[in-house]
Structure formats: C-alpha cells, structure tokens
PDB file of C-alpha atoms in Angstrom:
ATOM      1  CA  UNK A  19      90.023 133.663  92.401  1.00  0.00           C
ATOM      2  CA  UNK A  20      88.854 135.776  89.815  1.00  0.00           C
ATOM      3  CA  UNK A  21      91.101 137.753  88.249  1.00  0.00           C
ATOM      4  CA  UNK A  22      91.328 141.652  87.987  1.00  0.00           C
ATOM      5  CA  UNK A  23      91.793 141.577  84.139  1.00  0.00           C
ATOM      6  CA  UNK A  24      88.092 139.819  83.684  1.00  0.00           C
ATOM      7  CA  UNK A  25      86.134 142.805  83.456  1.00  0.00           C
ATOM      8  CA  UNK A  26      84.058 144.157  86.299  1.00  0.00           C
ATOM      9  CA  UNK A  27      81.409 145.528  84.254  1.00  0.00           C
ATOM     10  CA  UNK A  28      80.239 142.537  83.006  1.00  0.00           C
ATOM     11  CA  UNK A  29      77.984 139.535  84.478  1.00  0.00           C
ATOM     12  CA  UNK A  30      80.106 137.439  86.801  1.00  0.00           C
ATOM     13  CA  UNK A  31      78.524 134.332  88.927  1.00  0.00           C
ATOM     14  CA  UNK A  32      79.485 131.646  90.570  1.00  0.00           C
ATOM     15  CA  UNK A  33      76.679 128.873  91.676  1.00  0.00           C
ATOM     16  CA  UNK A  34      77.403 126.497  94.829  1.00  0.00           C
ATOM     17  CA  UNK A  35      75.429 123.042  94.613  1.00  0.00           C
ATOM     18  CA  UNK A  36      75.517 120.855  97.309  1.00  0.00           C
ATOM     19  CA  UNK A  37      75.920 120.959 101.521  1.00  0.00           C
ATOM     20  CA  UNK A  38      77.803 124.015 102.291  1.00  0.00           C
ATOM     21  CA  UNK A  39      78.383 126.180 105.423  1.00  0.00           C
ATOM     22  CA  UNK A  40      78.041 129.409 102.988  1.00  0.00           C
ATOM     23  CA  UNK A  41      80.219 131.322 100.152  1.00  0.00           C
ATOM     24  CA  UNK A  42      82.006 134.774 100.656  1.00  0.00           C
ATOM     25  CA  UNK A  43      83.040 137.106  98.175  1.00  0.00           C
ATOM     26  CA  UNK A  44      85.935 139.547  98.973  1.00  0.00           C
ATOM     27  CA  UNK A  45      87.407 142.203  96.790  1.00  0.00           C
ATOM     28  CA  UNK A  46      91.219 142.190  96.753  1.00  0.00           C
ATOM     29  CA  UNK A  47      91.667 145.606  95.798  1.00  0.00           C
ATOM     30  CA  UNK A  48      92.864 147.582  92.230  1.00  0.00           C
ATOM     31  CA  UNK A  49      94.278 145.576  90.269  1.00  0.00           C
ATOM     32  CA  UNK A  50      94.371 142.603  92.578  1.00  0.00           C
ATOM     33  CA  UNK A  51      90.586 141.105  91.372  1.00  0.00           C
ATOM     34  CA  UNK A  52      88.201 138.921  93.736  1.00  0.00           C
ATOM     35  CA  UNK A  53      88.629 135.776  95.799  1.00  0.00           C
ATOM     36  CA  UNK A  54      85.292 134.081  96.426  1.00  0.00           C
ATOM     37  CA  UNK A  55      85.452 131.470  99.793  1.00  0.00           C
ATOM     38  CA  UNK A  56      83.064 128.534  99.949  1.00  0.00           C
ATOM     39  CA  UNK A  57      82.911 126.990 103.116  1.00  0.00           C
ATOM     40  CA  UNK A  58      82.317 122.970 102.786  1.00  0.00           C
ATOM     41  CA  UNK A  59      82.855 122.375 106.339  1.00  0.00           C
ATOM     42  CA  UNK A  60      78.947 121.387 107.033  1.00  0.00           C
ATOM     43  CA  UNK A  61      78.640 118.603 109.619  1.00  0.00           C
ATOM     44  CA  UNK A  62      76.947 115.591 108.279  1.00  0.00           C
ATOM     45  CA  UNK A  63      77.651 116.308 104.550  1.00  0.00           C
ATOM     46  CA  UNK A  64      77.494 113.641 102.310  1.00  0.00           C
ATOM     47  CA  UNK A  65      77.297 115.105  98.993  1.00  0.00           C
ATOM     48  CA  UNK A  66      79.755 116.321  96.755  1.00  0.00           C
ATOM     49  CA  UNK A  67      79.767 119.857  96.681  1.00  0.00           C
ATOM     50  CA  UNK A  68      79.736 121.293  92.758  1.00  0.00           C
ATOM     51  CA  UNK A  69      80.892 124.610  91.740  1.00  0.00           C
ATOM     52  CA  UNK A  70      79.913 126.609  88.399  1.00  0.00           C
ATOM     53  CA  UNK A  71      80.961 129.749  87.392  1.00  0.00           C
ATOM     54  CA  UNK A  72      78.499 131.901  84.951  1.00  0.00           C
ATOM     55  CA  UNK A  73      80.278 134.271  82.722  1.00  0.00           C
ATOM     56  CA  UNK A  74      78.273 136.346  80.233  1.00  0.00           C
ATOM     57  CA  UNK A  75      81.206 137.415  77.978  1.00  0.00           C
ATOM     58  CA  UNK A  76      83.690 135.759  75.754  1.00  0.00           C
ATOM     59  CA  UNK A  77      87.144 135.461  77.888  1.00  0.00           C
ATOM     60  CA  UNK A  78      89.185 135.490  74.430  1.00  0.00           C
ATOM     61  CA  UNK A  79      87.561 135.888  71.131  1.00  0.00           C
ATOM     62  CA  UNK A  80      88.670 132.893  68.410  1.00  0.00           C
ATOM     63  CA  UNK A  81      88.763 135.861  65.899  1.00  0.00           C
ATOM     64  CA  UNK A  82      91.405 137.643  67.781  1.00  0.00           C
ATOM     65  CA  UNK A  83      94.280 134.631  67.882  1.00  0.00           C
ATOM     66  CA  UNK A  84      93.334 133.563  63.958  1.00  0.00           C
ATOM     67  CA  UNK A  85      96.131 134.832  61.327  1.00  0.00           C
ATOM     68  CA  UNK A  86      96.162 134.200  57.933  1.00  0.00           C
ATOM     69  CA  UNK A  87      95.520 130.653  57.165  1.00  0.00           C
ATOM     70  CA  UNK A  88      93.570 130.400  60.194  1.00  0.00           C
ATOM     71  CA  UNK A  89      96.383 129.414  62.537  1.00  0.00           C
ATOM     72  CA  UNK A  90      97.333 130.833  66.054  1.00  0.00           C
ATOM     73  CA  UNK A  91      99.523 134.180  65.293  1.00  0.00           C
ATOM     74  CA  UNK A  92     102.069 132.278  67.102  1.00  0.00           C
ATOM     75  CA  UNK A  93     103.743 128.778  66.833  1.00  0.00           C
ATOM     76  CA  UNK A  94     106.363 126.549  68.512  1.00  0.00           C
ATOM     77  CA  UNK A  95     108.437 123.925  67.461  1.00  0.00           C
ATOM     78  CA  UNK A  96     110.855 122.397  69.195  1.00  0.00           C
ATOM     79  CA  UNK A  97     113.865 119.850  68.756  1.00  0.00           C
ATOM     80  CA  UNK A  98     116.491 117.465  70.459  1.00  0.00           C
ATOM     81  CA  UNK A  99     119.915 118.316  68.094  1.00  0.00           C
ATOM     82  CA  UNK A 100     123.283 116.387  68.872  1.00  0.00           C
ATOM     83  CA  UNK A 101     124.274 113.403  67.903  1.00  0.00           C
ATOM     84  CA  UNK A 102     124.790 112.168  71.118  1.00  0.00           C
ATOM     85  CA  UNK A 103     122.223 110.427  73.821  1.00  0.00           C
ATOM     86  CA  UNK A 104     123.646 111.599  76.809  1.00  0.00           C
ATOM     87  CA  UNK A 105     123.801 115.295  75.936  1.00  0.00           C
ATOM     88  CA  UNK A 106     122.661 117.890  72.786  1.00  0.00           C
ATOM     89  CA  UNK A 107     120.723 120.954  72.819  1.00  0.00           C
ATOM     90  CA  UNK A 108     117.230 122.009  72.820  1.00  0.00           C
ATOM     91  CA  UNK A 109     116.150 124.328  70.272  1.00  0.00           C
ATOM     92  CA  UNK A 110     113.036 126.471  70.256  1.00  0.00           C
ATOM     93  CA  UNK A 111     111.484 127.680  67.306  1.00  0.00           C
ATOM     94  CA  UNK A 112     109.388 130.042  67.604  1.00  0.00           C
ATOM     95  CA  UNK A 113     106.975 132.104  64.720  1.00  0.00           C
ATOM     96  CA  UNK A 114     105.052 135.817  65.333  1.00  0.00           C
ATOM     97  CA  UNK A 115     102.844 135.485  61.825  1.00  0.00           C
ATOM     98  CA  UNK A 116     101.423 138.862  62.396  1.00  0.00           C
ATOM     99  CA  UNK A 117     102.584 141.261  59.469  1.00  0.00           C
ATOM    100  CA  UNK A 118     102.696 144.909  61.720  1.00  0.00           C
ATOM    101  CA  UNK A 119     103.015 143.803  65.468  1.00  0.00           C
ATOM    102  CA  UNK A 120     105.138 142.848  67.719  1.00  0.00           C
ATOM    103  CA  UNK A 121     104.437 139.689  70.241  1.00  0.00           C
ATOM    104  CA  UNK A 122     105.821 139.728  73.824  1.00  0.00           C
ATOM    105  CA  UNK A 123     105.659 136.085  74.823  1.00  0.00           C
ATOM    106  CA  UNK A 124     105.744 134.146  78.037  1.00  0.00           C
ATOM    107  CA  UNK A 125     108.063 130.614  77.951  1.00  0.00           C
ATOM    108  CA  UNK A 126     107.553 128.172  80.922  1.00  0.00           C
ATOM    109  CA  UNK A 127     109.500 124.909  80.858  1.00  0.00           C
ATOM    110  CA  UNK A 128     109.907 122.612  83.206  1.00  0.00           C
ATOM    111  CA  UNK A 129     112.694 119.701  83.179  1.00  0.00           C
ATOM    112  CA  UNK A 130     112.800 116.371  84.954  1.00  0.00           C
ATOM    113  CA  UNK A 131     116.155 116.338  87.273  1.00  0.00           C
ATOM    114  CA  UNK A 132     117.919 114.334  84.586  1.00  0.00           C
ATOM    115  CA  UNK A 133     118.814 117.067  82.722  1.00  0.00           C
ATOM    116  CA  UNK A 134     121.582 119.211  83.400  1.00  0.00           C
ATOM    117  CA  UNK A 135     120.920 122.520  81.705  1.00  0.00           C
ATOM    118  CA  UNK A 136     124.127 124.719  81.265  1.00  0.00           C
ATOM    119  CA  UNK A 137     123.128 128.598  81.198  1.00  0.00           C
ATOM    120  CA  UNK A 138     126.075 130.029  80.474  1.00  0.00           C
ATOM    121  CA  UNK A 139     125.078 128.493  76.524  1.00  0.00           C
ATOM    122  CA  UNK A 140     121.718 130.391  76.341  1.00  0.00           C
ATOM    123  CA  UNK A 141     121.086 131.261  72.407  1.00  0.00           C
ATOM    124  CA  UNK A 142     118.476 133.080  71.063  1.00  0.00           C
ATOM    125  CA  UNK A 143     118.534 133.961  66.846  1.00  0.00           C
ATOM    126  CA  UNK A 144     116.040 136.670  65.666  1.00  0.00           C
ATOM    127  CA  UNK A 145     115.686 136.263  61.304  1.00  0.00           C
ATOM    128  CA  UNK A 146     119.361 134.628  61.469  1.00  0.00           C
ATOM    129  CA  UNK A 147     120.626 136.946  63.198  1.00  0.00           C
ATOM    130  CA  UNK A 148     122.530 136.102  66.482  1.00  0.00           C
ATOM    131  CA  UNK A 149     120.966 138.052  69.364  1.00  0.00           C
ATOM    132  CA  UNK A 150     122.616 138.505  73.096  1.00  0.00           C
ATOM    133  CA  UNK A 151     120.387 137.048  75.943  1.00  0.00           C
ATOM    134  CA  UNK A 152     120.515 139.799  77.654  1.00  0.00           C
ATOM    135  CA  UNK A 153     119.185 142.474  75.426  1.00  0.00           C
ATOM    136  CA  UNK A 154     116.624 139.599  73.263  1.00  0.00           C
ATOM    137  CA  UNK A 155     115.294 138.125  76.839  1.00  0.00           C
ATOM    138  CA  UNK A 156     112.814 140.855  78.816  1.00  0.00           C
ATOM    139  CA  UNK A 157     112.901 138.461  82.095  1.00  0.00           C
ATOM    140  CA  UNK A 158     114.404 135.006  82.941  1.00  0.00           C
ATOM    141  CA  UNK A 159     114.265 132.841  85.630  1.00  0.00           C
ATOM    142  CA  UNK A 160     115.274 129.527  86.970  1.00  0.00           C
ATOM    143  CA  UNK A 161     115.315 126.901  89.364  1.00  0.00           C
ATOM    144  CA  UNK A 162     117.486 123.831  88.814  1.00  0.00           C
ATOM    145  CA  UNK A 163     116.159 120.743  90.601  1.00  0.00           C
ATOM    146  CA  UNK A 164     118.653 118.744  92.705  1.00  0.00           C
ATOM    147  CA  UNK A 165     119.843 115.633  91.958  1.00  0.00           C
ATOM    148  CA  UNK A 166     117.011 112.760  92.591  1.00  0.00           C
ATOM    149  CA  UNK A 167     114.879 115.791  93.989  1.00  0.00           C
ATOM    150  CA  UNK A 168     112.399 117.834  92.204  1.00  0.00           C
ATOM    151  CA  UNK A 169     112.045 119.398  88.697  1.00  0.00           C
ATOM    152  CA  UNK A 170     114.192 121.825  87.055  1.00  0.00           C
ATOM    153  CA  UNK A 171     111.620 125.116  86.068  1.00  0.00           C
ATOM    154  CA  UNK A 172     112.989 127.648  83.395  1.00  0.00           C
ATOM    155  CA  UNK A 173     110.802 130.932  82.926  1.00  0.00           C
ATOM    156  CA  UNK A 174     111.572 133.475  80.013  1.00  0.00           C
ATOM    157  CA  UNK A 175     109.606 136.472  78.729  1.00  0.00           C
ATOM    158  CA  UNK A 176     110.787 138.004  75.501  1.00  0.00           C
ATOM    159  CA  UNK A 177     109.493 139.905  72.131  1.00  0.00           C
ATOM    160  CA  UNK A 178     108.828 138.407  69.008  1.00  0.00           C
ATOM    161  CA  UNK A 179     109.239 140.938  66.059  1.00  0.00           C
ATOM    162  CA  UNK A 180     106.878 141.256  63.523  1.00  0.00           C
ATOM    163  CA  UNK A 181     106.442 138.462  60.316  1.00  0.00           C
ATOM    164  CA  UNK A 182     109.834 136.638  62.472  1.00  0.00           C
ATOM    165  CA  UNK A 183     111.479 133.852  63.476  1.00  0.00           C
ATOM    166  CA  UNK A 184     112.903 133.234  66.406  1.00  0.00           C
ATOM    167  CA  UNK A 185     115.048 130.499  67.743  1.00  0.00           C
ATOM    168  CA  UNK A 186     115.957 129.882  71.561  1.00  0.00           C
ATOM    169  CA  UNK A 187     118.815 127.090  72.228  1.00  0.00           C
ATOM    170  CA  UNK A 188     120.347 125.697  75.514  1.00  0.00           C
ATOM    171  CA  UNK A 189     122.581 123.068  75.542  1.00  0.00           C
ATOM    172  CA  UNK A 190     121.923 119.956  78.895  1.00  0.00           C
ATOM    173  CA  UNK A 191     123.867 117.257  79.283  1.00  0.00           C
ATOM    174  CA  UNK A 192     121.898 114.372  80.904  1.00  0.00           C
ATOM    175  CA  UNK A 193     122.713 112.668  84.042  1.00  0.00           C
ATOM    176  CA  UNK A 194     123.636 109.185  85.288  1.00  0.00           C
ATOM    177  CA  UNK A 195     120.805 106.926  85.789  1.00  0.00           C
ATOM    178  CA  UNK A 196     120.760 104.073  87.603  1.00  0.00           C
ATOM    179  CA  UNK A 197     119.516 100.870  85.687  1.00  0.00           C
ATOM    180  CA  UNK A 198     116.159 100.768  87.706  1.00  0.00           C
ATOM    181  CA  UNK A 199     115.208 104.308  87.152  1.00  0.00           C
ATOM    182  CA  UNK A 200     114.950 103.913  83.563  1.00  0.00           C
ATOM    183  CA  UNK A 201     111.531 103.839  81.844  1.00  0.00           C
ATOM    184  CA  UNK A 202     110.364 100.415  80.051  1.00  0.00           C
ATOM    185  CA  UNK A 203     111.484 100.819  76.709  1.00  0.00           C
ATOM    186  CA  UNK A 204     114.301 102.609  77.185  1.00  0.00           C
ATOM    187  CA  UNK A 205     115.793 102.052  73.878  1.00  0.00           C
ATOM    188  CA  UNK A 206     113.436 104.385  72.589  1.00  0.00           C
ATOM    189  CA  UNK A 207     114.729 107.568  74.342  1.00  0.00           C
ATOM    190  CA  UNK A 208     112.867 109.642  76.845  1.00  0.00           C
ATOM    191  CA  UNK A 209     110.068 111.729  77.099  1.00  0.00           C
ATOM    192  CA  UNK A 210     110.241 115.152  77.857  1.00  0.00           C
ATOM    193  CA  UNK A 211     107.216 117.623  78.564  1.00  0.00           C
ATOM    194  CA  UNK A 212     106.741 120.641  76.236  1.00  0.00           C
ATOM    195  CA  UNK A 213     106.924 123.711  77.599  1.00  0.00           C
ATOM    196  CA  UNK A 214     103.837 126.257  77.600  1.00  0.00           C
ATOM    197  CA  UNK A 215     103.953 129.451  75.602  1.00  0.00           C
ATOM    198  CA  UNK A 216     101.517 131.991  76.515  1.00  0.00           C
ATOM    199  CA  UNK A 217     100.843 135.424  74.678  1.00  0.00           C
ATOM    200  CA  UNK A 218      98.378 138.748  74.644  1.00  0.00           C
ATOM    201  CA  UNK A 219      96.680 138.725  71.163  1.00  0.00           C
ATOM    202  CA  UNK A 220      97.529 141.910  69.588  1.00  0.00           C
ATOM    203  CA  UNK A 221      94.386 144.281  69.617  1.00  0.00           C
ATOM    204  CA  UNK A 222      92.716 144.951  66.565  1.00  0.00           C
ATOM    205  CA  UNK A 223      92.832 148.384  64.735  1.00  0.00           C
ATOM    206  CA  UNK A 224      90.011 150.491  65.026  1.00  0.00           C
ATOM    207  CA  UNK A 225      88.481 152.057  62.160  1.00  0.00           C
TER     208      UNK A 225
END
C-alpha cells in the first residue's frame, strides 16, 4: 500500500523478482493512495519471491526533525513511580524543543494484561501547570485486555506547546500472577514495552 501522502509527482516503483503470476496496481481514490497486488500463486514455484520498492525522493529529510543540539524536536522519557511492586503510576515526559511551534503528537501504548490501568486517574501537566484531560487530550482511545487474554492498547493524540514540557500520568495496579507465569528472574521486576510517539515535523519558514 502506498500511501496518499507520498507524493504522486514523484518517481514511485516497485520491482517483483522471482516466480509470480503478475502484479496489479490500483488507485484507491483522493486521498486514499495506491494498493499494488502481486500475485505469487504460480504453480511449480520454488523460489522466493523478492519485492523492492524504488523511491526517488527523500520520505523525511534528517534536517527537518534536527533542533538545536542536533536532537529530535521531540523527546520521551518515561518512569515507574510508587513505592510499591504491585501498583504505582506511569509517568510520561514528554519535550517539544522547538522555540515558535506547536507539536501535535500521536501516543500508542500497549500493556501486557497484567496491568490494570485505572482511567478515571488520567494526568496530564503542561510547564507545571495541571491540565484537564479533556481539554489537553485532542483524541483518546482504549482497549483493556481481559484477564489471561490479549494486550491492553492505549491511543492518545494531543499538542505539545512550544519550548514545553509535558507530563502524562496514569496510575495501574498490577494483577495476580500465578507462580508459573512469572518470568525467570523475577526478582528483578518486569519488563514493559515503550510506547511509540509519532509526530509531523513542523515545516520550515520560507524566506
């Protein structure tokens, strides 16, 4: 599938080694991009089939996500607090080092069953000050995996302010385990994946 925001106008390919049946392209409409179809259904094949796509322009320029210092205009950081094991918070930190504009940012995190998020506790903290959910967040969402079944997926979308901080907290509580689903070494705590922030570069100013 390639997307509608990868520009039409420039030099798009993709090459198809191996025994195939044939490729089609198909134009999804405005807005919607193009979904090429290779067809690897060829009777007696017994090669792997090898796709390449050819793209003649830079997706995302490194120039466009370097601040000052060279760093990504935004950064994450993000903590267990609570002295507890079995429950705590998890706190977001999150740092929009352009000087003039604003960042709307995309949060995707996804939970192992184990722990028990409680919404109702949603913080978020712009500079120090004490923002409400609903008016900091642009769009949330979230599905809380069962017990034993499935991950627990939290989506946000909100704006960073210009030269801010920003810090998003939710307190969990974690759940009973029994002794065999523990992971080896369990003294030393668990594991937990980080979540993935994704952002649109501010454009540049033209002269």
């Amino acid at each position: 599938h390639q997307p509608a925001h990868w520009r039409r106008d420039e030099e798009f390919s993709v090459k198809v080694g191996g025994e195939h049946s044939g490729m089609e392209k198909r134009d999804l409409g405005p807005g919607e991009g193009v979904l090429w179809t290779i067809d690897v259904s060829a009777r007696g094949a017994t090669k792997p089939v090898g796709v390449s796509l050819d793209c003649k322009w830079q997706m995302m320029s490194p120039a466009s996500l370097a601040a000052s210092g060279g760093s990504s205009y935004v950064t994450a950081h993000r903590i267990k607090s609570g002295l507890q094991t079995d429950r705590g918070s998890l706190v977001l930190d999150l740092w929009n080092h352009h000087p003039h504009a604003a960042i709307s940012v995309h949060l995707l995190d996804t939970l192992p069953w184990f722990i028990r998020l409680y919404l109702h506790t949603l913080r978020v903290v712009v500079n120090e000050t004490v923002v409400e959910p609903a008016r900091a967040l642009e769009e949330g969402h979230v599905e809380l995996g069962g017990i034993r079944q499935g991950m627990t997926r939290l989506e946000l979308q909100l704006t960073l302010p210009p030269a801010s901080r920003s810090r998003v907290a939710l307190d969990f509580e974690k759940a009973f385990l029994h002794i065999d689903e523990f992971p080896p070494d369990a003294n030393r705590g668990f594991d937990l994946p980080s979540p993935i922030i994704s952002y649109a570069p501010p454009p540049h100013p033209t002269p």
